[in-house]
CSV table of N, CA and C in Angstrom, one decimal:
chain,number,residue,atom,x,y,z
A,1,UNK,N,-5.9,36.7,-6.7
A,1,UNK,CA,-4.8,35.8,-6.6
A,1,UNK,C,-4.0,35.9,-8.0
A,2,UNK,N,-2.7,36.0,-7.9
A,2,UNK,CA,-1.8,35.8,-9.4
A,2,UNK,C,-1.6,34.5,-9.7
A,3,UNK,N,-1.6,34.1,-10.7
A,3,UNK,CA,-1.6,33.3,-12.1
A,3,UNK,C,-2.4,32.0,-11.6
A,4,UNK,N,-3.5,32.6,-12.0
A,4,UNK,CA,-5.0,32.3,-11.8
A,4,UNK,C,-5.0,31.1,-13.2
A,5,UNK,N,-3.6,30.4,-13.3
A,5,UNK,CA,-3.8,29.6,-14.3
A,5,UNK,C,-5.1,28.3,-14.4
A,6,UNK,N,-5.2,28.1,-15.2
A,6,UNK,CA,-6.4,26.5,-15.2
A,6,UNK,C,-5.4,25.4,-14.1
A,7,UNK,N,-4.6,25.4,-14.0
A,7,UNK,CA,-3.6,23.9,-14.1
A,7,UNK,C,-3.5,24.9,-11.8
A,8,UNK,N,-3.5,25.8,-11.3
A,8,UNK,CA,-3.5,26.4,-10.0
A,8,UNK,C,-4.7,26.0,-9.4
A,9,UNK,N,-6.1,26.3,-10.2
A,9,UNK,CA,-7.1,25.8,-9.8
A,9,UNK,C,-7.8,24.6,-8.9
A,10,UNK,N,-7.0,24.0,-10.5
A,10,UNK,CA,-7.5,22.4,-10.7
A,10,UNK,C,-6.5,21.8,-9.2
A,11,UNK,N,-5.4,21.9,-9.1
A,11,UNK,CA,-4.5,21.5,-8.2
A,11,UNK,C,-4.9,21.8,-6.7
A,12,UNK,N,-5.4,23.0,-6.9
A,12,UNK,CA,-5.6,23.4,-5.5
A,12,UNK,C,-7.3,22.7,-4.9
A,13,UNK,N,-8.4,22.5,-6.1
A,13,UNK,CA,-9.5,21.7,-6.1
A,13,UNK,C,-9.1,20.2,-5.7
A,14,UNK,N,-8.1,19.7,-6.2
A,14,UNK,CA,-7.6,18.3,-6.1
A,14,UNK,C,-7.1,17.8,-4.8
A,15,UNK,N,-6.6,19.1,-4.3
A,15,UNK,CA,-6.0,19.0,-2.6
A,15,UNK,C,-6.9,19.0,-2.0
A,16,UNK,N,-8.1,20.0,-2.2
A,16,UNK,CA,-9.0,20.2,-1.1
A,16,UNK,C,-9.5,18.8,-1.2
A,17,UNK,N,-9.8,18.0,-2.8
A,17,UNK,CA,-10.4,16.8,-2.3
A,17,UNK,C,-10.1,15.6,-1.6
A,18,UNK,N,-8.2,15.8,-1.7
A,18,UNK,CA,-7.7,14.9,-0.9
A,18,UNK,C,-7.6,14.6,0.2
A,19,UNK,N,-8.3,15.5,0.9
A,19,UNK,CA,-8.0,16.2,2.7
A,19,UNK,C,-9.7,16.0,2.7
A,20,UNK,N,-10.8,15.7,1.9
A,20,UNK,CA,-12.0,15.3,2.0
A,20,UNK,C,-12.9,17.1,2.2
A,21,UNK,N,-12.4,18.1,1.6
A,21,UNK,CA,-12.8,18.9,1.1
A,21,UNK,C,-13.3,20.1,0.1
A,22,UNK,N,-14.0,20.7,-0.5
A,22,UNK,CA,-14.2,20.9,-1.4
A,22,UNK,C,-14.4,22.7,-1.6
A,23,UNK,N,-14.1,23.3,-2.5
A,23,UNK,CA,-13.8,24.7,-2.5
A,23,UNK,C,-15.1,25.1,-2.2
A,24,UNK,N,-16.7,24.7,-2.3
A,24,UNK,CA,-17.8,25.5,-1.9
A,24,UNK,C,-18.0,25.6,-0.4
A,25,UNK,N,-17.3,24.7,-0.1
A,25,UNK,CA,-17.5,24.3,1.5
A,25,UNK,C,-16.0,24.6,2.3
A,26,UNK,N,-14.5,24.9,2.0
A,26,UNK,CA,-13.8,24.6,2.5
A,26,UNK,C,-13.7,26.5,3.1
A,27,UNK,N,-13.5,26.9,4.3
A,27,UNK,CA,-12.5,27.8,4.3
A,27,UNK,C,-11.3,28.4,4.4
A,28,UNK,N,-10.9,26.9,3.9
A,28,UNK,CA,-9.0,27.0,3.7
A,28,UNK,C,-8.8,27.9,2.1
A,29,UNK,N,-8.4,29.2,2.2
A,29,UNK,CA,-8.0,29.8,0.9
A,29,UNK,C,-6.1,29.8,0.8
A,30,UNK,N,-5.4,29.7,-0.9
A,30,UNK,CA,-4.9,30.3,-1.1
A,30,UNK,C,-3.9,31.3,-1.4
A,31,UNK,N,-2.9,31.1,-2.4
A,31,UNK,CA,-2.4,32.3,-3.0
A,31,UNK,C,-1.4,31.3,-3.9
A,32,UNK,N,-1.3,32.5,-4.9
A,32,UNK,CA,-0.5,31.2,-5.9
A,32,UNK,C,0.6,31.9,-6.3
A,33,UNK,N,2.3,31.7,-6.5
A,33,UNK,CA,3.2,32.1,-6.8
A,33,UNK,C,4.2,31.2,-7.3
A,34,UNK,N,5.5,32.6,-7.8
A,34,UNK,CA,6.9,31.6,-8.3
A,34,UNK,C,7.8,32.1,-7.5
A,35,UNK,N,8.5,31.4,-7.5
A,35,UNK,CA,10.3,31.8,-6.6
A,35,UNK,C,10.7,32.9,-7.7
A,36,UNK,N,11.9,33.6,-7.3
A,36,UNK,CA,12.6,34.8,-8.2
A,36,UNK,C,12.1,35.8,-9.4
A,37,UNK,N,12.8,36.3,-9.5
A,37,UNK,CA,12.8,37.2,-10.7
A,37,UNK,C,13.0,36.9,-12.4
A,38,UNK,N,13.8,35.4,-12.2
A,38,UNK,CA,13.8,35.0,-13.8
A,38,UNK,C,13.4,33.3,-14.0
A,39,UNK,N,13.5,33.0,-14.9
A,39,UNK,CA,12.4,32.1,-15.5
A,39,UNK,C,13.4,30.8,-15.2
A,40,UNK,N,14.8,30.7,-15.2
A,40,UNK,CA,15.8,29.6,-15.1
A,40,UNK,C,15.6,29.1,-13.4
A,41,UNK,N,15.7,30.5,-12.7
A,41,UNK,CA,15.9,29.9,-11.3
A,41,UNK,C,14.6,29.6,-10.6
A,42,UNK,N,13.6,30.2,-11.3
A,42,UNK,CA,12.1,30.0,-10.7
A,42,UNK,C,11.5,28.5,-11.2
A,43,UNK,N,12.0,28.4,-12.0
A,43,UNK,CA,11.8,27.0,-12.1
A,43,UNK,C,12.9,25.7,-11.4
A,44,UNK,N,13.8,26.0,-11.6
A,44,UNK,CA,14.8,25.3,-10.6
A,44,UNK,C,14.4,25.4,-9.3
A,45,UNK,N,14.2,26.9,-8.7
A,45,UNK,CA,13.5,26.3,-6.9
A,45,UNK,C,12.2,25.8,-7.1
A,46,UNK,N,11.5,25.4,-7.8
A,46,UNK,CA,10.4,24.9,-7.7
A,46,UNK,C,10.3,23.3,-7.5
A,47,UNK,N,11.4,23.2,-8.7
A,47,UNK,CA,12.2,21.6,-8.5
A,47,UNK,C,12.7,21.0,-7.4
A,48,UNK,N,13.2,22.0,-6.3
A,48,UNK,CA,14.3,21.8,-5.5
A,48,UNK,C,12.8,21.5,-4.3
A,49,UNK,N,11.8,22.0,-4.5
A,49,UNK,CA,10.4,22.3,-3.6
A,49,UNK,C,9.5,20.8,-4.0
A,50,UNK,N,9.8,20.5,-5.3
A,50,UNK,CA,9.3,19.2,-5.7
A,50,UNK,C,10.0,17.9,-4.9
A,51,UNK,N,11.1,18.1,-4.9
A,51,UNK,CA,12.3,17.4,-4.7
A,51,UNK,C,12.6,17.0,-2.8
A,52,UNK,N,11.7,17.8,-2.3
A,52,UNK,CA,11.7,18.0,-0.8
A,52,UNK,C,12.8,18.3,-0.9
A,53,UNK,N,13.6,19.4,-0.8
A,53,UNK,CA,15.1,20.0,-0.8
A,53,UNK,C,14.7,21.4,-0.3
A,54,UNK,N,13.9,22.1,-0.6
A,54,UNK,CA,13.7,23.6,0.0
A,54,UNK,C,12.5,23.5,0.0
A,55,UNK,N,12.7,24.1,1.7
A,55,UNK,CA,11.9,24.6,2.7
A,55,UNK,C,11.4,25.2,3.2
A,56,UNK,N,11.9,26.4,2.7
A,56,UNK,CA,12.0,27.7,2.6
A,56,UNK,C,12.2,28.4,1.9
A,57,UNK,N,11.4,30.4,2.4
A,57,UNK,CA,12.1,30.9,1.5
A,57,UNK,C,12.0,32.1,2.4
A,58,UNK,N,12.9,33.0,1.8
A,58,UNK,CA,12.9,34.7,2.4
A,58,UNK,C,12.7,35.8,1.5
A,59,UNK,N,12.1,36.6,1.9
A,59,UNK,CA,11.4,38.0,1.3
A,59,UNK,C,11.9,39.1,2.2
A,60,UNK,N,12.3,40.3,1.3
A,60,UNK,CA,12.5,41.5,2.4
A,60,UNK,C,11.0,42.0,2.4
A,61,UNK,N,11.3,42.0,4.3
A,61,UNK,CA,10.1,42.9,5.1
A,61,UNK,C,9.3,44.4,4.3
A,62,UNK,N,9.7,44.8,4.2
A,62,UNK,CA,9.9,46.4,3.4
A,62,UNK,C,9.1,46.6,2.2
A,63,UNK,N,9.1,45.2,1.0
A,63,UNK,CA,8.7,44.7,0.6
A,63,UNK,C,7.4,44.6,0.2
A,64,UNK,N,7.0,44.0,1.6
A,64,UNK,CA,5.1,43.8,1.7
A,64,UNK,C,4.7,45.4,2.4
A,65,UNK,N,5.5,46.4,2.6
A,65,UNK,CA,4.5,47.5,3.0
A,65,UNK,C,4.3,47.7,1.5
A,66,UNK,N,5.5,48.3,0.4
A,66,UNK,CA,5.3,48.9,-0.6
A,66,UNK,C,4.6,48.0,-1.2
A,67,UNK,N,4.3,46.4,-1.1
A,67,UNK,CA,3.4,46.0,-2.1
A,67,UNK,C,1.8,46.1,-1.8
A,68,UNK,N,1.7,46.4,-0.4
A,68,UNK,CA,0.1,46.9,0.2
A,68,UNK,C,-0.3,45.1,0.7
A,69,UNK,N,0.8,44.2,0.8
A,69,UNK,CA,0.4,42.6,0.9
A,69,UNK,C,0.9,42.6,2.3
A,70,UNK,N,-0.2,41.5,3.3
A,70,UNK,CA,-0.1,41.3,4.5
A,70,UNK,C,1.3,39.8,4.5
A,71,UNK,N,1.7,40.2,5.2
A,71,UNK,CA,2.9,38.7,5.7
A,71,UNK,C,2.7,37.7,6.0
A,72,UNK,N,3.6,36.6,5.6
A,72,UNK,CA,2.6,35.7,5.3
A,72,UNK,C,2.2,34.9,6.8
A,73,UNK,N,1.7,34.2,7.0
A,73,UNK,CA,1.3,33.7,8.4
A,73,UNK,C,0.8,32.3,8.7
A,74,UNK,N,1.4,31.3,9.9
A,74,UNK,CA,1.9,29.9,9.8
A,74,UNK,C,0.2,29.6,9.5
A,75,UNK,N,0.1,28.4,8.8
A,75,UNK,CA,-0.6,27.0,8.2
A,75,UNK,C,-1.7,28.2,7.2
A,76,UNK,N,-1.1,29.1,7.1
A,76,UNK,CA,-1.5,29.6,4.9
A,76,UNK,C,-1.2,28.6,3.8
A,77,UNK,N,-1.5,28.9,2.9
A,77,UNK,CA,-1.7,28.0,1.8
A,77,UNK,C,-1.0,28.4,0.5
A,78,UNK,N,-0.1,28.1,-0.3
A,78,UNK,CA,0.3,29.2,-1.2
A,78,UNK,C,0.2,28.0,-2.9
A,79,UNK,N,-0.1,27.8,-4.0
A,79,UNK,CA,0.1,27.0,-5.1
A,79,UNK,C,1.3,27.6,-5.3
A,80,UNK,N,2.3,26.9,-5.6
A,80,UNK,CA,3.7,27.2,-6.1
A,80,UNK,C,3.6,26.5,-7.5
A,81,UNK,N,4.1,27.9,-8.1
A,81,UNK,CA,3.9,27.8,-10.2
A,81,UNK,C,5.2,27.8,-10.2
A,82,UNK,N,5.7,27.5,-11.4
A,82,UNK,CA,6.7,27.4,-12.3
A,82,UNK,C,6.9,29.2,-13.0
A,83,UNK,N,7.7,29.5,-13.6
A,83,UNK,CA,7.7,31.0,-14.0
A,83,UNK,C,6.5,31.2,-14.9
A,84,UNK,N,6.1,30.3,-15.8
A,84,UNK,CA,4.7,30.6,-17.0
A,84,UNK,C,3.3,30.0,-15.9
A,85,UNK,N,3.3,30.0,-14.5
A,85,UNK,CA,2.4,30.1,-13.7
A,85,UNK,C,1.3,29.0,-14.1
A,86,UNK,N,1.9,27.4,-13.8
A,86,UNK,CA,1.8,26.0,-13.9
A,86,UNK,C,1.9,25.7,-13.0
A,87,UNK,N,1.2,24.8,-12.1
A,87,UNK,CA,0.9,24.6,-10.6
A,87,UNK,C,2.1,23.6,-10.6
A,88,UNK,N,2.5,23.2,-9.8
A,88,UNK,CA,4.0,23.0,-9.2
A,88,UNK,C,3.4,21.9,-8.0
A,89,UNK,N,2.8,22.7,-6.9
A,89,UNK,CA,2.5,21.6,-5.8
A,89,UNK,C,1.7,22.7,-5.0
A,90,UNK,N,1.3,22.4,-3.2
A,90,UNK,CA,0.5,23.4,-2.3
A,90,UNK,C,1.5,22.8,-1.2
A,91,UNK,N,1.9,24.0,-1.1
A,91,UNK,CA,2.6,24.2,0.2
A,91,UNK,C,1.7,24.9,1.2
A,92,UNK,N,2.2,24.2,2.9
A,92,UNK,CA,1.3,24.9,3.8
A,92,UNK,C,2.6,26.0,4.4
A,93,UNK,N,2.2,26.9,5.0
A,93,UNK,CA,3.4,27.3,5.8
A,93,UNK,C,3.3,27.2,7.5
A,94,UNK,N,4.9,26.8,8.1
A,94,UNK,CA,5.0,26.0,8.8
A,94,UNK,C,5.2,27.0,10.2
A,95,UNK,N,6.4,28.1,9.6
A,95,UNK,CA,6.6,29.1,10.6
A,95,UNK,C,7.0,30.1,10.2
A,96,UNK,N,6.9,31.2,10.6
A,96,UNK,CA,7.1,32.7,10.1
A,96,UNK,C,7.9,33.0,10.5
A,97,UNK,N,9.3,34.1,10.3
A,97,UNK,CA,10.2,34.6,11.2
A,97,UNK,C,10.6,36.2,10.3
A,98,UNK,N,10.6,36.9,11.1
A,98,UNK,CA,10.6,38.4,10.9
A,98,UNK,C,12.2,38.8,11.7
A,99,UNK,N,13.3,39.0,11.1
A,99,UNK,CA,14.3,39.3,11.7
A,99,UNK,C,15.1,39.7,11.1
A,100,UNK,N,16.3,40.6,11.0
A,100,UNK,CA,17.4,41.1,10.4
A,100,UNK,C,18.0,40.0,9.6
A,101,UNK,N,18.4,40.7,8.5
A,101,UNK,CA,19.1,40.3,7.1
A,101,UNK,C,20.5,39.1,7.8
A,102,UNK,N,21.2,39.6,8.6
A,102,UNK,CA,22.3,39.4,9.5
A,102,UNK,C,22.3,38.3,10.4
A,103,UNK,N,20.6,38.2,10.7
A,103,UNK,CA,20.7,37.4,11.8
A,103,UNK,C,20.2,36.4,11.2
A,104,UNK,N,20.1,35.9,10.0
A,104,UNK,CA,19.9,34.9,9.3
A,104,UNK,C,21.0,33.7,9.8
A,105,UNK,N,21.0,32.3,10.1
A,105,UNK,CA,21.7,31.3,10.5
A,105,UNK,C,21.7,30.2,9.7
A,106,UNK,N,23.0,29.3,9.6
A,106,UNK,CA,22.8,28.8,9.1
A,106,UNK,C,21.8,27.3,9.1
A,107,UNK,N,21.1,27.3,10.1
A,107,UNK,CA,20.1,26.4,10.0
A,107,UNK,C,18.8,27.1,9.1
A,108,UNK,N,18.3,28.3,8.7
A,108,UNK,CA,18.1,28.9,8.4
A,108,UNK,C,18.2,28.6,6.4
A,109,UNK,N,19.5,28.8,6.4
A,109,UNK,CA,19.8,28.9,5.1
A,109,UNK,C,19.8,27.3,4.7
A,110,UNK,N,19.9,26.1,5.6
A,110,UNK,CA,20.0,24.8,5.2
A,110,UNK,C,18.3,24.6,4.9
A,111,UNK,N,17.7,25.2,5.6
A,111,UNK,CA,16.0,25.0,5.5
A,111,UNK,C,15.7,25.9,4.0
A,112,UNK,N,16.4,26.3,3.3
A,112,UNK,CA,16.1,27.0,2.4
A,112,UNK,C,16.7,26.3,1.0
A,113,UNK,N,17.6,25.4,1.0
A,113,UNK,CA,17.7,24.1,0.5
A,113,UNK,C,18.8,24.6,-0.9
A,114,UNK,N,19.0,26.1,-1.0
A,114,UNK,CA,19.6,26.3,-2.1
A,114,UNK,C,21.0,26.2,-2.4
A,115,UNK,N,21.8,25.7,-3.5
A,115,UNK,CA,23.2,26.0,-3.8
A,115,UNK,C,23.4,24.3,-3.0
A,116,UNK,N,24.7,25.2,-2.4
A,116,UNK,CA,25.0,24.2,-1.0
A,116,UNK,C,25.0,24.2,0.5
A,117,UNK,N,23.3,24.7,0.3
A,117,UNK,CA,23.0,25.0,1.7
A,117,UNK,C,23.2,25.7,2.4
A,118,UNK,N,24.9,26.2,2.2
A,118,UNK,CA,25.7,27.0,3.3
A,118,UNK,C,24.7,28.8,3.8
A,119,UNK,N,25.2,29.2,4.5
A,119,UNK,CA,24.9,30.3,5.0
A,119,UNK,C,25.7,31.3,3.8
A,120,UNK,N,27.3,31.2,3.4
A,120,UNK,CA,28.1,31.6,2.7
A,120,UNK,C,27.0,31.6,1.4
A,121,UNK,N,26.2,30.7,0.5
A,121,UNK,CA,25.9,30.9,-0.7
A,121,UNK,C,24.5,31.6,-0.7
A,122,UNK,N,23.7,31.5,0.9
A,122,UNK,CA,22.2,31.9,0.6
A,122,UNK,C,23.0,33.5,0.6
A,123,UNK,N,24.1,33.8,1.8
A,123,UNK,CA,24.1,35.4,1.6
A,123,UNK,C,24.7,36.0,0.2
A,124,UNK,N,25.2,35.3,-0.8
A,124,UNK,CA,25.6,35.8,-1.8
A,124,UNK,C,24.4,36.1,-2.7
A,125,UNK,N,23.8,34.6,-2.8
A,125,UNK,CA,22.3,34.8,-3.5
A,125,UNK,C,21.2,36.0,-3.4
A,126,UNK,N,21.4,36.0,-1.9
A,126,UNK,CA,20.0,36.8,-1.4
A,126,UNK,C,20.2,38.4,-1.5
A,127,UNK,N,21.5,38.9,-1.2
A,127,UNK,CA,22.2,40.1,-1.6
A,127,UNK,C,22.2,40.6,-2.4
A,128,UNK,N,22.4,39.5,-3.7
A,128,UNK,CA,22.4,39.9,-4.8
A,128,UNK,C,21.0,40.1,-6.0
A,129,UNK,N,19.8,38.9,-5.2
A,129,UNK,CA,18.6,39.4,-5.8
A,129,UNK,C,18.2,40.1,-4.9
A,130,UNK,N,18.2,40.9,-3.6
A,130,UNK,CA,17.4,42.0,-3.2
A,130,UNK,C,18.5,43.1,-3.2
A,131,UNK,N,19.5,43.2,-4.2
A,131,UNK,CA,19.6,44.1,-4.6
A,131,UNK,C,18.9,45.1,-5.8
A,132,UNK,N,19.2,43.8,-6.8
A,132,UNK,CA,18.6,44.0,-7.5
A,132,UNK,C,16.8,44.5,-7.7
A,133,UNK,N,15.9,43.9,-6.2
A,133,UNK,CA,14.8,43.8,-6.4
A,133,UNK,C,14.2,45.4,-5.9
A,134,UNK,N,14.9,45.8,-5.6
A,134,UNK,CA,15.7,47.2,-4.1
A,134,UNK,C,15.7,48.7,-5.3
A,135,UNK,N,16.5,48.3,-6.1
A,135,UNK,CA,17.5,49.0,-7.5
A,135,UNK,C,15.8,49.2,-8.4
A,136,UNK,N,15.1,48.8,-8.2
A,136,UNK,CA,13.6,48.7,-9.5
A,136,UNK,C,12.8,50.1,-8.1
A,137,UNK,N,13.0,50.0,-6.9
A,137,UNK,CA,12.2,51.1,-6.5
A,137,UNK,C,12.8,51.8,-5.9
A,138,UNK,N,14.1,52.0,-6.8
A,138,UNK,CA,15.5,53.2,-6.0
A,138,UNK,C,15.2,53.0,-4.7
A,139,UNK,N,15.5,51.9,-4.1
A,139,UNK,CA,16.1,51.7,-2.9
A,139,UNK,C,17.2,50.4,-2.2
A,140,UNK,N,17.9,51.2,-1.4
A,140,UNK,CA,19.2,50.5,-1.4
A,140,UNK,C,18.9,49.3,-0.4
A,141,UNK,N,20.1,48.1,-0.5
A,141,UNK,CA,20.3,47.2,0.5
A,141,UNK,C,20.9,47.2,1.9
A,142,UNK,N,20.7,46.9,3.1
A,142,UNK,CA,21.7,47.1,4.0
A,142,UNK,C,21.4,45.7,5.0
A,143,UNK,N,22.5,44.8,5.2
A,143,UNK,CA,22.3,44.1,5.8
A,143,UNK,C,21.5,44.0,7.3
A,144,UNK,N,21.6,45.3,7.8
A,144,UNK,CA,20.1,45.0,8.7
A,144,UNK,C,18.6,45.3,8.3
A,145,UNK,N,18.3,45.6,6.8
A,145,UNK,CA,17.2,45.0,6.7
A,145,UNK,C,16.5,43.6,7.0
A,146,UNK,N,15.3,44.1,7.7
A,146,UNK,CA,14.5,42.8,7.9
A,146,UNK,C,13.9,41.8,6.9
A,147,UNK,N,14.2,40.5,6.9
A,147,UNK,CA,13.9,39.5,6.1
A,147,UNK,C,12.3,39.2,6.5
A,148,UNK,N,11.4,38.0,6.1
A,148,UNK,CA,10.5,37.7,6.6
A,148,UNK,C,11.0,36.1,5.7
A,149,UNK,N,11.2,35.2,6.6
A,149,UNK,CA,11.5,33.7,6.1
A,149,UNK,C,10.4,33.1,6.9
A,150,UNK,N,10.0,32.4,5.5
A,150,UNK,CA,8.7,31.3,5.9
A,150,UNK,C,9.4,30.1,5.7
A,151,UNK,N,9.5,29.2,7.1
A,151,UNK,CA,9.3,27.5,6.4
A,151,UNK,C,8.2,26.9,6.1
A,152,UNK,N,8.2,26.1,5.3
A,152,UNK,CA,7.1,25.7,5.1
A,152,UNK,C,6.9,23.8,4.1
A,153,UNK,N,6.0,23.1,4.3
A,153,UNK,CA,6.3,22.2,3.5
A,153,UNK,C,5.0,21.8,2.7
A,154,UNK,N,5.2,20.8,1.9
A,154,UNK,CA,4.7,20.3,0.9
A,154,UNK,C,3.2,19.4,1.6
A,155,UNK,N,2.2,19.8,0.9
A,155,UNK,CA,1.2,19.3,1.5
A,155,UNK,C,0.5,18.5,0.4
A,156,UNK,N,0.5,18.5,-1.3
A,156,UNK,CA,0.0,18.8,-2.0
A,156,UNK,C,1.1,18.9,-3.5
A,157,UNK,N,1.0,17.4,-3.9
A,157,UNK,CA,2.0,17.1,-5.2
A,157,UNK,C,1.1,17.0,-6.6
């Protein structure tokens, strides 16, 4: 698991005791991460996730082959860190959806809680960091790449 911080641990120990379970006994596991590529907005969607505001999030499909990581899959568990990998909260996930870049909607983009919701600001956002994310393993964007968007909510403050 990444950022195996003390403060991921403890949080995710704290939930299981909340729900009247305990890490020697529970077989509910983890995974612990941050939103984006830089330290400003990974902590701001983390806020927006604190905030019950976002709901979601989207990953290119393409993605989890080259990273050798299975996709994620409904009522998983993930510790959401801040960018220096500080436990944030436990989210469960709610629903999985595997579909083109394109066929993204705007209920979609309102469940993902960012900017101003619109479909207009997730596709500018999303374009422009999986371009960039694309550009790191010489490979290009095309709006019918497949996304993989998880909703998912807050189980775990």
């Amino acid at each position: 698991m990444k950022n195996e911080e003390k403060s991921v641990k403890d949080m995710w120990e704290n939930y299981l005791n909340s729900i009247g379970e305990c890490s020697k006994s529970s077989n509910k596991v983890y995974d612990s991460w941050h939103f984006c590529d830089n330290e400003k907005i990974a902590n701001k969607l983390a806020g927006l996730v604190l905030d019950g505001v976002k709901k979601g999030t989207t990953s290119l499909y393409d993605l989890y082959k080259v990273d050798n990581e299975p996709i994620p899959k409904k009522d998983e568990y993930s510790v959401v860190t801040d960018w220096n990998g500080i436990a944030k909260c436990v989210i469960r996930t709610k629903e999985v959806f595997v579909l083109p870049f394109t066929d993204v909607d705007e209920r979609l983009a309102n469940i993902e809680g960012e900017g101003d919701k619109s479909l207009r600001y997730w596709r500018e956002v999303h374009i422009d960091f999986f371009k960039r994310e694309l550009a790191a393993l010489n490979m290009e964007f095309t709006e019918d790449m497949l996304v993989v968007f998880e909703e998912f909510e807050v189980v775990y403050k």
